[in-house]
Amino acid sequence: MKNPILRRFIKRKVSVVGLVILCLFFFMAIFGPLFFPEGPLEQNLREIGQGPSLEHPCGTDYLGRDILTRIVYGARISMYISFSGVLSGCFIGIVLGVLAGYFGGWVDSVISRVIDVLLAFPGLLLAIVIVAILGNGTGNTIVAIAVFSIPSIARMVRGVVLTNKDAQYIGAAKVIGESSFKIICKHIVPNSVSQMIVNVTLNLGSAILTSSSLSFLGLGVQPPNPEWGAMLNKAKDVLRSNPWEAIFPGIAITLVVMSFSLVGDGLRDALDPKLKNTK
Amino acid sequence: MLKYILRRLLQLIPTLFLVSVVVFLMVRIIPGDPITLLYGVSEGAGASEETIEAMREYYGLNDPLIVQYLRWITGIFKGDLGTSIITHKTIATELTNRYQYTIILALGGTVLGSLLGVIAGIIAATFHNKAGDNIVMVISMIAVSVPSFFLAMLLMLLFCLKLRILPSLGMTSWRHAILPIVTLGLGAIGMISRTTRSSMLDVINQDYTRTAKAYGVSKTKIITTYAFKNAFIPVLTAIGLRFGSLLAGATMVETIFNIPGIGTFLVNSVNGRDYPAIQSTVLVLSFSFVVVNTLVDILYGFVDPRVKIK
């Protein structure tokens, strides 16, 4: 194979497995409705709480809804939330990181303080605070995810910019009179793209965890929407009699989160071989 | 050493100040205000204009922001965190009653996770690229990916509902603490074992380890005395961070096992739009997190004298 990045990525078998699983879930998210036209809210009161069978591979829930259908539609919600949240958060983070790293001085101090404050809210707390302020629902969950992913990427981009800023080619660009904006867009950002991709991938995994945790607490996506975390919340009450209602959505979350980190790790090794050699 | 500790403690002040301002402002930028949200203004059903105005006056919401902030902050220094709008109890009593449960869970989870994680990481590093390494890495990958609420439900299903050997809800005896702590501990294994492994591998590839090997020091001795001691700092960070975030992150586990900790209080307050309670709980949680992180930083100074110089 010609492309060294692709070759290095394929060499890590687990990352390829992760990528295949992710593709499967993307496929489900995009084309799911074609295969499950009855929709995630279709109730069948004659088939309440049935275990897995040929007709319902993952069983049915307490309202007789097919759990596999709900998981497939849930993939849509989860992917939509995590992608729109992480991408917008990363955009803000990149802008902040570049500004802080490139201009330094008081700009850097202000932005770094903001990041410090965001990092002072441990784990899920920041997301909980945001939905506490804005109220629950899909849109606000996306905002929470976005704010949640700002600090890590802003920090990383700031670091990359700082190390590249004094490189000779930047000095050369300055000498021939290129504007700061052009230098940033043409020289600095492209130099950190590989690290950004890895960061976004890893963030997508934690976004799925965060959004499903919020929905599980009843603070994120609201029922009857088939969000995986919200499904587990409902399943909690019938755990003894219908354990499959919890097990299948739980497996779905775990698989997607794990695949994102496998792919992220694989991308890191593939895009930055230097890093691997030092390990 | 004392100078170093003092410097780290002084650095704490601006962060804590900013956090308190942010927490304070967050609650104020809510669309609509807490009193209206609480009592409702829909025609007929809600409270009258006068009642709402009186409540606003009572909670001091009509004063300028800076006055409100100063009142809140001076209150905190006196141990007064405000009164819950819903339960009408002081938030300080609520939090002190609940903090013990959260600390038990966070400490237990961290200790269990660190023990298992460090052992797993050492095994992985010792058998680098062999079966032992792969098994540990797969387990830690699963451990970081399983959502804690799903893990908790699986454990509950197995030990409480099927085998019936452990109680499932509440926190009335030490046996109630087992499953929540195991859930948090298993969740912590992933990050701690990965950090231990990569940091051990770093050290094992250093010149001085090779020298020790060349002198004929046994592999066990190299791993246990030389490598682990030097690899410990990043591991300590991982453990400290984990403990700090578990103080807040025990929320999911508390909710599932119905434990009256800080996390359940926060979730209830958010659901009830109890803004004074949300504000003070968030402040207490983020303060504890920042303070724990600083303490870990100070610990570095003891473990590794090089840190102090920076």
Coordinates of C-alpha atoms in Angstrom, one line a residue:
Chain A
M1 CA 0.0 0.0 0.0
K2 CA 1.3 3.4 -1.0
N3 CA -0.1 5.7 1.7
P4 CA 2.1 5.2 4.8
I5 CA -0.6 6.6 7.2
L6 CA -3.2 4.1 5.9
R7 CA -0.6 1.3 6.1
R8 CA 0.2 2.2 9.7
F9 CA -3.5 2.4 10.6
I10 CA -4.3 -1.0 9.1
K11 CA -1.4 -2.6 10.9
R12 CA -3.2 -2.0 14.2
K13 CA -6.0 -4.6 14.0
V14 CA -8.0 -3.4 16.9
S15 CA -8.3 0.1 15.4
V16 CA -9.6 -1.4 12.2
V17 CA -12.2 -3.4 14.2
G18 CA -13.2 -0.1 15.9
L19 CA -13.5 1.6 12.5
V20 CA -15.7 -1.2 11.2
I21 CA -18.0 -1.0 14.2
L22 CA -18.3 2.8 13.8
C23 CA -19.1 2.4 10.1
L24 CA -21.9 0.0 11.1
F25 CA -23.4 2.5 13.5
F26 CA -23.0 5.3 11.0
F27 CA -24.8 3.2 8.5
M28 CA -27.6 2.5 11.1
A29 CA -27.9 6.2 11.9
I30 CA -28.2 7.2 8.2
F31 CA -30.2 4.3 6.6
G32 CA -31.8 2.8 9.7
P33 CA -35.3 4.2 8.9
L34 CA -35.3 2.3 5.6
F35 CA -35.0 -1.0 7.3
F36 CA -37.2 -0.2 10.3
P37 CA -40.0 1.8 8.8
E38 CA -42.3 1.3 11.8
G39 CA -40.3 3.9 13.8
P40 CA -39.0 3.9 17.4
L41 CA -42.3 5.0 19.0
E42 CA -44.6 2.3 17.6
Q43 CA -46.1 0.5 20.5
N44 CA -47.6 -2.9 20.5
L45 CA -49.5 -3.6 23.7
R46 CA -49.8 -7.3 23.0
E47 CA -46.0 -7.7 23.0
I48 CA -45.0 -5.9 26.2
G49 CA -41.7 -6.9 27.8
Q50 CA -40.8 -9.8 25.6
G51 CA -37.4 -11.4 25.7
P52 CA -35.2 -11.6 22.6
S53 CA -36.7 -13.7 19.9
L54 CA -36.4 -14.0 16.1
E55 CA -39.1 -11.4 15.6
H56 CA -37.6 -9.0 18.1
P57 CA -33.8 -9.8 18.3
C58 CA -33.3 -7.5 21.3
G59 CA -36.7 -8.0 22.8
T60 CA -39.4 -5.4 23.5
D61 CA -39.7 -2.8 26.2
Y62 CA -42.4 -2.0 28.8
L63 CA -44.6 -0.4 26.1
G64 CA -44.1 -3.2 23.6
R65 CA -41.7 -1.1 21.5
D66 CA -39.1 -3.1 19.6
I67 CA -35.7 -2.4 21.3
L68 CA -33.6 -3.0 18.2
T69 CA -35.6 -0.4 16.3
R70 CA -35.1 2.0 19.2
I71 CA -31.3 1.4 19.3
V72 CA -31.1 2.0 15.6
Y73 CA -32.9 5.3 15.8
G74 CA -31.0 6.1 19.0
A75 CA -27.8 5.9 17.0
R76 CA -29.1 8.8 14.9
I77 CA -29.7 10.9 18.0
S78 CA -26.3 10.0 19.6
M79 CA -24.3 10.7 16.5
Y80 CA -26.2 13.9 15.8
I81 CA -25.6 15.2 19.3
S82 CA -22.0 14.2 19.6
F83 CA -21.0 15.4 16.1
S84 CA -22.7 18.8 16.3
G85 CA -21.6 19.3 19.9
V86 CA -18.0 18.2 19.5
L87 CA -17.5 20.0 16.1
S88 CA -18.8 23.3 17.3
G89 CA -16.9 23.0 20.6
C90 CA -13.7 22.2 18.7
F91 CA -14.2 25.1 16.4
I92 CA -14.4 27.5 19.3
G93 CA -11.5 25.7 21.0
I94 CA -9.3 25.9 17.9
V95 CA -10.0 29.7 17.6
L96 CA -9.3 30.2 21.3
G97 CA -6.1 28.1 21.2
V98 CA -4.7 29.8 18.1
L99 CA -5.4 33.3 19.5
A100 CA -3.8 32.4 22.9
G101 CA -0.8 30.7 21.4
Y102 CA -0.2 33.2 18.5
F103 CA -0.7 36.5 20.2
G104 CA 0.5 35.6 23.7
G105 CA 0.5 38.4 26.3
W106 CA -2.8 39.4 27.8
V107 CA -4.8 37.5 25.2
D108 CA -3.1 34.4 26.3
S109 CA -3.6 35.2 30.0
V110 CA -7.3 35.8 29.6
I111 CA -8.0 32.7 27.4
S112 CA -5.8 30.5 29.6
R113 CA -7.8 31.6 32.7
V114 CA -11.1 30.8 31.0
I115 CA -9.8 27.4 30.2
D116 CA -8.6 26.9 33.8
V117 CA -12.1 27.8 35.0
L118 CA -13.7 25.4 32.6
L119 CA -11.3 22.7 33.8
A120 CA -12.2 23.4 37.4
F121 CA -15.5 21.7 37.0
P122 CA -14.8 18.0 37.2
G123 CA -16.1 15.6 34.7
L124 CA -19.9 15.6 34.2
L125 CA -20.4 18.6 36.5
L126 CA -19.9 21.2 33.8
A127 CA -22.4 19.5 31.5
I128 CA -24.9 19.2 34.4
V129 CA -24.5 22.9 35.2
I130 CA -25.1 23.9 31.6
V131 CA -28.3 21.9 31.3
A132 CA -29.3 23.2 34.7
I133 CA -29.1 26.8 33.4
L134 CA -30.5 26.2 29.9
G135 CA -33.0 23.5 30.7
N136 CA -33.0 19.9 29.3
G137 CA -33.6 18.8 25.8
T138 CA -31.6 17.8 22.7
G139 CA -30.4 21.3 21.7
N140 CA -29.1 22.2 25.2
T141 CA -27.4 18.8 25.4
I142 CA -25.5 19.8 22.3
V143 CA -24.5 23.1 23.9
A144 CA -23.3 21.2 27.0
I145 CA -21.2 18.8 24.9
A146 CA -19.8 21.8 22.9
V147 CA -18.6 23.6 26.1
F148 CA -17.4 20.3 27.5
S149 CA -15.0 19.8 24.5
I150 CA -13.6 23.3 24.4
P151 CA -10.9 23.1 27.0
S152 CA -9.0 20.0 25.8
I153 CA -8.7 21.1 22.2
A154 CA -8.0 24.7 23.1
R155 CA -5.1 23.6 25.3
M156 CA -3.7 21.3 22.7
V157 CA -3.9 23.8 19.9
R158 CA -2.3 26.5 22.0
G159 CA 0.6 24.2 22.7
V160 CA 1.1 23.3 19.1
V161 CA 1.0 27.0 18.1
L162 CA 3.5 27.9 20.7
T163 CA 6.0 25.3 19.5
N164 CA 5.5 26.2 15.8
K165 CA 5.4 30.0 16.3
D166 CA 9.1 30.5 16.3
A167 CA 9.9 28.2 13.5
Q168 CA 11.9 29.6 10.6
Y169 CA 9.1 29.3 8.0
I170 CA 6.8 31.4 10.1
G171 CA 9.5 34.1 10.4
A172 CA 10.0 33.9 6.6
A173 CA 6.2 34.3 6.0
K174 CA 6.3 37.4 8.3
V175 CA 9.3 38.8 6.4
I176 CA 7.5 38.6 3.1
G177 CA 4.6 40.5 4.7
E178 CA 1.9 38.0 5.1
S179 CA -0.9 39.0 7.5
S180 CA -1.3 37.3 10.9
F181 CA -4.6 35.8 9.7
K182 CA -3.1 34.3 6.6
I183 CA -0.1 32.9 8.6
I184 CA -2.5 31.3 11.0
C185 CA -4.8 29.8 8.4
K186 CA -2.1 28.8 5.9
H187 CA 0.8 27.7 8.1
I188 CA -0.2 27.2 11.7
V189 CA -3.5 25.4 11.5
P190 CA -2.5 22.9 8.8
N191 CA 0.5 21.9 11.0
S192 CA -1.8 20.8 13.8
V193 CA -4.4 19.1 11.8
S194 CA -3.3 15.6 12.6
Q195 CA -3.5 16.3 16.4
M196 CA -6.9 17.9 15.9
I197 CA -8.3 14.9 14.2
V198 CA -7.1 12.6 17.0
N199 CA -8.5 15.0 19.6
V200 CA -11.9 15.2 17.9
T201 CA -12.1 11.5 17.6
L202 CA -11.4 10.9 21.3
N203 CA -13.8 13.8 22.2
L204 CA -16.6 12.1 20.2
G205 CA -16.3 9.1 22.4
S206 CA -16.5 11.0 25.6
A207 CA -19.4 13.1 24.1
I208 CA -21.4 9.9 23.6
L209 CA -20.7 9.0 27.3
T210 CA -21.6 12.5 28.5
S211 CA -24.8 12.9 26.5
S212 CA -26.1 9.4 27.5
S213 CA -25.2 10.1 31.2
L214 CA -27.2 13.4 31.0
S215 CA -30.1 11.6 29.5
F216 CA -29.9 8.8 32.0
L217 CA -30.1 11.4 34.8
G218 CA -33.2 12.8 33.0
L219 CA -31.4 16.0 32.2
G220 CA -30.6 15.5 28.6
V221 CA -32.7 14.1 25.7
Q222 CA -36.2 13.4 27.0
P223 CA -38.3 10.3 26.5
P224 CA -40.0 9.0 24.4
N225 CA -37.0 9.8 22.2
P226 CA -34.9 6.6 21.9
E227 CA -31.7 8.1 23.3
W228 CA -29.6 5.2 24.7
G229 CA -29.1 6.8 28.1
A230 CA -32.8 7.6 28.4
M231 CA -33.6 4.0 27.4
L232 CA -31.4 2.7 30.3
N233 CA -33.2 5.1 32.7
K234 CA -36.5 3.6 31.9
A235 CA -35.0 0.1 31.9
K236 CA -33.8 0.6 35.5
D237 CA -37.3 0.1 36.9
V238 CA -37.8 -3.3 35.2
L239 CA -34.2 -4.5 35.6
R240 CA -35.3 -7.7 37.4
S241 CA -37.9 -8.9 35.0
N242 CA -36.7 -7.5 31.7
P243 CA -32.9 -7.2 31.9
W244 CA -32.5 -7.1 28.1
E245 CA -34.1 -3.7 28.1
A246 CA -31.0 -2.4 29.8
I247 CA -28.4 -4.7 28.4
F248 CA -28.7 -4.0 24.6
P249 CA -28.7 -0.2 24.7
G250 CA -25.9 -0.4 27.3
I251 CA -23.9 -2.6 24.9
A252 CA -24.5 -0.1 22.1
I253 CA -23.1 2.8 24.2
T254 CA -20.1 0.8 25.2
L255 CA -19.3 -0.4 21.7
V256 CA -19.5 3.1 20.2
V257 CA -17.4 4.7 22.9
M258 CA -14.8 2.0 22.7
S259 CA -14.7 2.2 18.9
F260 CA -14.1 5.9 19.0
S261 CA -11.1 5.5 21.4
L262 CA -9.7 2.6 19.4
V263 CA -9.9 4.6 16.2
G264 CA -8.5 7.6 18.0
D265 CA -5.5 5.7 19.3
G266 CA -5.0 4.1 15.9
L267 CA -5.1 7.5 14.2
R268 CA -2.6 8.9 16.7
D269 CA -0.1 6.1 16.0
A270 CA -0.7 6.4 12.3
L271 CA -0.5 10.2 12.0
D272 CA 2.4 10.7 14.3
P273 CA 4.8 7.8 14.1
K274 CA 7.4 9.7 16.2
L275 CA 5.1 9.5 19.2
K276 CA 5.0 5.7 18.9
N277 CA 8.7 5.3 18.7
T278 CA 9.2 7.0 22.0
K279 CA 6.9 4.6 23.8
Chain B
M1 CA 9.7 23.1 50.5
L2 CA 7.5 25.5 52.6
K3 CA 8.0 28.2 49.9
Y4 CA 6.8 25.8 47.2
I5 CA 3.7 24.8 49.2
L6 CA 2.9 28.5 49.9
R7 CA 3.3 29.4 46.2
R8 CA 1.0 26.6 45.1
L9 CA -1.6 27.6 47.7
L10 CA -1.4 31.3 46.6
Q11 CA -2.0 30.2 43.0
L12 CA -5.2 28.6 44.2
I13 CA -6.8 32.0 45.1
P14 CA -7.3 33.5 41.6
T15 CA -8.8 30.2 40.2
L16 CA -11.1 29.8 43.2
F17 CA -12.2 33.5 42.8
L18 CA -12.9 33.1 39.1
V19 CA -14.8 29.9 39.6
S20 CA -17.0 31.5 42.2
V21 CA -17.7 34.5 39.9
V22 CA -18.6 32.1 37.1
V23 CA -20.8 30.0 39.2
F24 CA -22.5 33.1 40.5
L25 CA -23.1 34.6 37.1
M26 CA -24.2 31.3 35.6
V27 CA -27.3 31.2 37.8
R28 CA -28.0 34.9 37.0
I29 CA -28.0 34.5 33.2
I30 CA -30.8 32.0 33.2
P31 CA -33.7 33.1 31.0
G32 CA -36.4 34.1 33.3
D33 CA -35.6 34.2 37.0
P34 CA -35.8 31.5 39.6
I35 CA -38.8 33.0 41.5
T36 CA -41.0 33.3 38.4
L37 CA -40.0 29.8 37.3
L38 CA -40.7 28.4 40.8
Y39 CA -44.1 30.0 41.4
G40 CA -45.2 30.3 37.8
V41 CA -46.9 33.3 36.2
S42 CA -49.5 31.6 34.0
E43 CA -52.8 33.4 34.2
G44 CA -54.9 32.4 37.1
A45 CA -52.8 29.5 38.3
G46 CA -49.6 31.3 39.2
A47 CA -48.7 33.6 42.2
S48 CA -49.7 37.2 42.0
E49 CA -47.3 40.0 41.0
E50 CA -47.1 41.2 44.5
T51 CA -46.1 37.8 45.9
I52 CA -43.4 37.4 43.3
E53 CA -42.1 40.8 44.0
A54 CA -42.1 40.1 47.7
M55 CA -40.2 36.8 47.1
R56 CA -37.6 38.6 44.9
E57 CA -37.1 41.1 47.7
Y58 CA -36.9 38.3 50.3
Y59 CA -34.1 36.5 48.4
G60 CA -32.4 39.8 47.6
L61 CA -32.7 39.4 43.9
N62 CA -33.5 43.1 43.4
D63 CA -30.1 44.2 44.6
P64 CA -27.2 45.1 42.2
L65 CA -25.2 42.0 41.1
I66 CA -22.1 43.1 43.0
V67 CA -24.0 43.4 46.2
Q68 CA -25.5 40.0 45.7
Y69 CA -22.1 38.5 45.0
L70 CA -20.5 40.0 48.0
R71 CA -23.3 38.9 50.3
W72 CA -23.1 35.4 48.9
I73 CA -19.3 35.2 49.3
T74 CA -19.2 36.7 52.8
G75 CA -22.0 34.3 53.7
I76 CA -19.8 31.4 52.5
F77 CA -16.9 32.5 54.7
K78 CA -19.3 32.4 57.6
G79 CA -20.4 28.9 56.6
D80 CA -23.7 30.1 55.3
L81 CA -24.4 28.6 51.8
G82 CA -27.9 29.9 51.6
T83 CA -31.3 28.2 52.0
S84 CA -32.8 25.7 49.6
I85 CA -35.9 27.2 47.9
I86 CA -37.6 23.8 47.9
T87 CA -36.8 22.1 51.2
H88 CA -36.3 25.4 53.1
K89 CA -33.4 23.8 55.0
T90 CA -30.0 25.4 55.0
I91 CA -27.8 24.1 52.2
A92 CA -24.8 23.8 54.5
T93 CA -26.6 21.2 56.6
E94 CA -27.8 19.3 53.5
L95 CA -24.3 19.2 52.2
T96 CA -22.5 18.3 55.4
N97 CA -25.0 15.4 55.9
R98 CA -24.4 14.2 52.4
Y99 CA -20.7 14.8 51.9
Q100 CA -19.7 11.8 54.0
Y101 CA -21.4 9.4 51.6
T102 CA -19.8 10.9 48.6
I103 CA -16.4 10.9 50.2
I104 CA -16.7 7.2 51.2
L105 CA -17.6 6.4 47.6
A106 CA -14.9 8.5 46.0
L107 CA -12.2 7.3 48.4
G108 CA -13.2 3.7 48.1
G109 CA -13.4 3.8 44.4
T110 CA -10.1 5.5 44.1
V111 CA -8.3 3.1 46.4
L112 CA -9.7 0.1 44.7
G113 CA -9.2 1.4 41.2
S114 CA -5.6 2.5 42.0
L115 CA -4.6 -0.9 43.6
L116 CA -6.0 -2.9 40.6
G117 CA -5.0 -0.4 38.0
V118 CA -1.4 -0.1 39.2
I119 CA -1.0 -3.9 39.4
A120 CA -2.5 -4.3 36.0
G121 CA -0.3 -1.6 34.6
I122 CA 2.8 -3.1 36.0
I123 CA 1.9 -6.5 34.6
A124 CA 1.3 -5.0 31.2
A125 CA 4.6 -3.2 31.2
T126 CA 6.5 -6.2 32.4
F127 CA 5.0 -8.4 29.7
H128 CA 5.1 -5.7 27.0
N129 CA 3.6 -6.8 23.7
K130 CA 2.9 -10.3 25.1
A131 CA -0.3 -12.0 26.1
G132 CA -0.4 -10.4 29.5
D133 CA -0.1 -6.9 28.1
N134 CA -2.8 -7.5 25.5
I135 CA -5.3 -8.9 28.1
V136 CA -4.7 -6.0 30.4
M137 CA -5.1 -3.4 27.6
V138 CA -8.3 -5.0 26.4
I139 CA -9.8 -5.0 29.9
S140 CA -8.7 -1.4 30.5
M141 CA -10.2 -0.4 27.1
I142 CA -13.5 -1.9 28.1
A143 CA -13.3 -0.3 31.6
V144 CA -12.9 3.2 30.2
S145 CA -15.7 2.7 27.7
V146 CA -18.5 1.2 29.8
P147 CA -20.7 3.9 31.1
S148 CA -20.7 3.8 34.9
F149 CA -24.5 3.6 35.1
F150 CA -24.6 0.6 32.8
L151 CA -21.8 -1.1 34.8
A152 CA -23.8 -0.4 38.0
M153 CA -26.9 -1.9 36.5
L154 CA -25.1 -5.0 35.4
L155 CA -23.5 -5.5 38.9
M156 CA -26.9 -4.9 40.5
L157 CA -28.6 -7.4 38.2
L158 CA -26.0 -10.0 39.1
F159 CA -25.4 -9.5 42.8
C160 CA -28.7 -8.1 44.0
L161 CA -31.4 -9.5 41.8
K162 CA -30.0 -12.9 40.6
L163 CA -27.6 -14.0 43.3
R164 CA -29.2 -12.0 46.0
I165 CA -26.1 -11.6 48.1
L166 CA -25.9 -7.8 48.4
P167 CA -28.4 -5.1 49.1
S168 CA -29.2 -2.9 46.1
L169 CA -30.6 0.5 47.3
G170 CA -29.7 3.0 50.0
M171 CA -26.7 3.3 52.2
T172 CA -27.6 2.0 55.6
S173 CA -24.8 -0.5 56.2
W174 CA -21.2 -1.2 54.9
R175 CA -22.6 -3.9 52.7
H176 CA -24.5 -1.2 50.8
A177 CA -21.2 0.5 49.9
I178 CA -19.7 -2.6 48.2
L179 CA -21.3 -2.4 44.8
P180 CA -21.1 1.4 44.4
I181 CA -17.4 1.3 45.3
V182 CA -16.7 -1.6 43.0
T183 CA -18.5 0.2 40.1
L184 CA -16.4 3.3 40.6
G185 CA -13.2 1.3 41.2
L186 CA -13.6 -0.8 38.0
G187 CA -14.3 2.5 36.1
A188 CA -11.0 3.9 37.4
I189 CA -8.9 0.9 36.4
G190 CA -8.8 1.9 32.8
M191 CA -7.1 5.2 33.0
I192 CA -4.8 4.3 35.9
S193 CA -3.5 1.1 34.3
R194 CA -2.9 2.8 31.0
T195 CA -0.9 5.6 32.7
T196 CA 1.1 3.1 34.8
R197 CA 1.9 1.0 31.8
S198 CA 3.1 3.8 29.5
S199 CA 5.0 5.5 32.3
M200 CA 6.7 2.2 33.3
L201 CA 7.6 1.6 29.7
D202 CA 9.2 5.0 29.5
V203 CA 11.4 4.2 32.5
I204 CA 12.2 0.7 31.4
N205 CA 13.7 2.1 28.2
Q206 CA 15.9 4.6 30.1
D207 CA 19.7 4.2 30.2
Y208 CA 19.9 3.7 33.9
T209 CA 17.5 0.8 33.7
R210 CA 19.7 -0.8 31.1
T211 CA 22.7 -0.1 33.3
A212 CA 21.0 -1.9 36.2
K213 CA 20.2 -4.8 33.9
A214 CA 23.8 -4.9 32.7
Y215 CA 25.0 -5.0 36.4
G216 CA 22.9 -8.1 36.8
V217 CA 20.1 -6.8 39.0
S218 CA 17.2 -9.1 38.8
K219 CA 14.2 -8.2 36.7
T220 CA 11.8 -8.2 39.7
K221 CA 14.0 -5.9 41.6
I222 CA 14.3 -3.5 38.6
I223 CA 10.6 -3.4 38.2
T224 CA 9.6 -3.1 41.8
T225 CA 12.2 -0.7 43.1
Y226 CA 13.7 1.3 40.3
A227 CA 11.1 1.5 37.6
F228 CA 8.0 1.9 39.7
K229 CA 9.4 4.6 41.9
N230 CA 10.4 6.7 38.9
A231 CA 7.2 6.0 37.0
F232 CA 5.0 6.9 39.9
I233 CA 4.5 10.7 39.3
P234 CA 2.2 10.4 36.3
V235 CA 0.4 7.6 38.1
L236 CA -0.1 9.9 41.1
T237 CA -1.6 12.6 38.8
A238 CA -4.0 10.1 37.3
I239 CA -5.0 8.9 40.8
G240 CA -5.4 12.4 42.1
L241 CA -7.4 13.5 39.1
R242 CA -9.6 10.5 39.5
F243 CA -10.3 11.1 43.1
G244 CA -11.1 14.8 42.4
S245 CA -13.5 13.9 39.6
L246 CA -15.1 11.1 41.6
L247 CA -16.1 13.6 44.2
A248 CA -18.4 15.0 41.5
G249 CA -18.6 12.0 39.3
A250 CA -20.1 9.7 41.8
T251 CA -23.4 11.3 40.8
M252 CA -24.4 8.5 38.4
V253 CA -23.6 5.8 40.8
E254 CA -25.3 7.6 43.7
T255 CA -28.5 8.0 41.5
I256 CA -28.6 4.3 40.6
F257 CA -28.0 3.0 44.1
N258 CA -30.2 5.6 45.7
I259 CA -27.4 6.9 47.9
P260 CA -28.1 10.3 49.6
G261 CA -24.8 11.9 48.5
I262 CA -24.0 15.2 47.0
G263 CA -24.6 14.0 43.5
T264 CA -28.2 13.1 44.1
F265 CA -28.7 16.4 45.9
L266 CA -27.4 18.2 42.8
V267 CA -29.6 16.2 40.4
N268 CA -32.7 16.8 42.6
S269 CA -31.8 20.6 42.8
V270 CA -31.5 20.8 39.0
N271 CA -34.8 19.0 38.5
G272 CA -36.5 21.3 41.0
R273 CA -34.8 24.4 39.6
D274 CA -33.5 25.1 43.1
Y275 CA -31.0 27.8 42.1
P276 CA -29.4 28.6 45.5
A277 CA -28.8 24.9 46.0
I278 CA -27.4 24.4 42.5
Q279 CA -25.1 27.4 43.0
S280 CA -23.7 26.3 46.3
T281 CA -23.4 22.6 45.4
V282 CA -21.5 23.3 42.2
L283 CA -19.2 25.7 44.1
V284 CA -18.4 23.1 46.8
L285 CA -17.8 20.4 44.2
S286 CA -15.5 22.5 42.0
F287 CA -13.7 23.9 45.0
S288 CA -13.0 20.4 46.3
F289 CA -11.8 19.4 42.8
V290 CA -9.4 22.3 42.5
V291 CA -8.1 21.8 46.1
V292 CA -7.5 18.1 45.6
N293 CA -5.6 18.9 42.4
T294 CA -3.4 21.4 44.2
L295 CA -2.7 18.9 47.0
V296 CA -1.6 16.4 44.4
D297 CA 0.7 19.0 42.9
I298 CA 2.2 19.7 46.4
L299 CA 2.7 15.9 46.9
Y300 CA 4.9 15.9 43.7
G301 CA 7.3 18.2 45.6
F302 CA 7.7 15.4 48.2
V303 CA 8.0 12.6 45.7
D304 CA 10.2 14.3 43.1
P305 CA 12.5 17.1 44.3
R306 CA 13.0 18.3 40.7
V307 CA 9.4 19.6 40.6
K308 CA 10.0 22.3 43.2
I309 CA 12.6 24.1 41.1
K310 CA 10.3 24.8 38.2

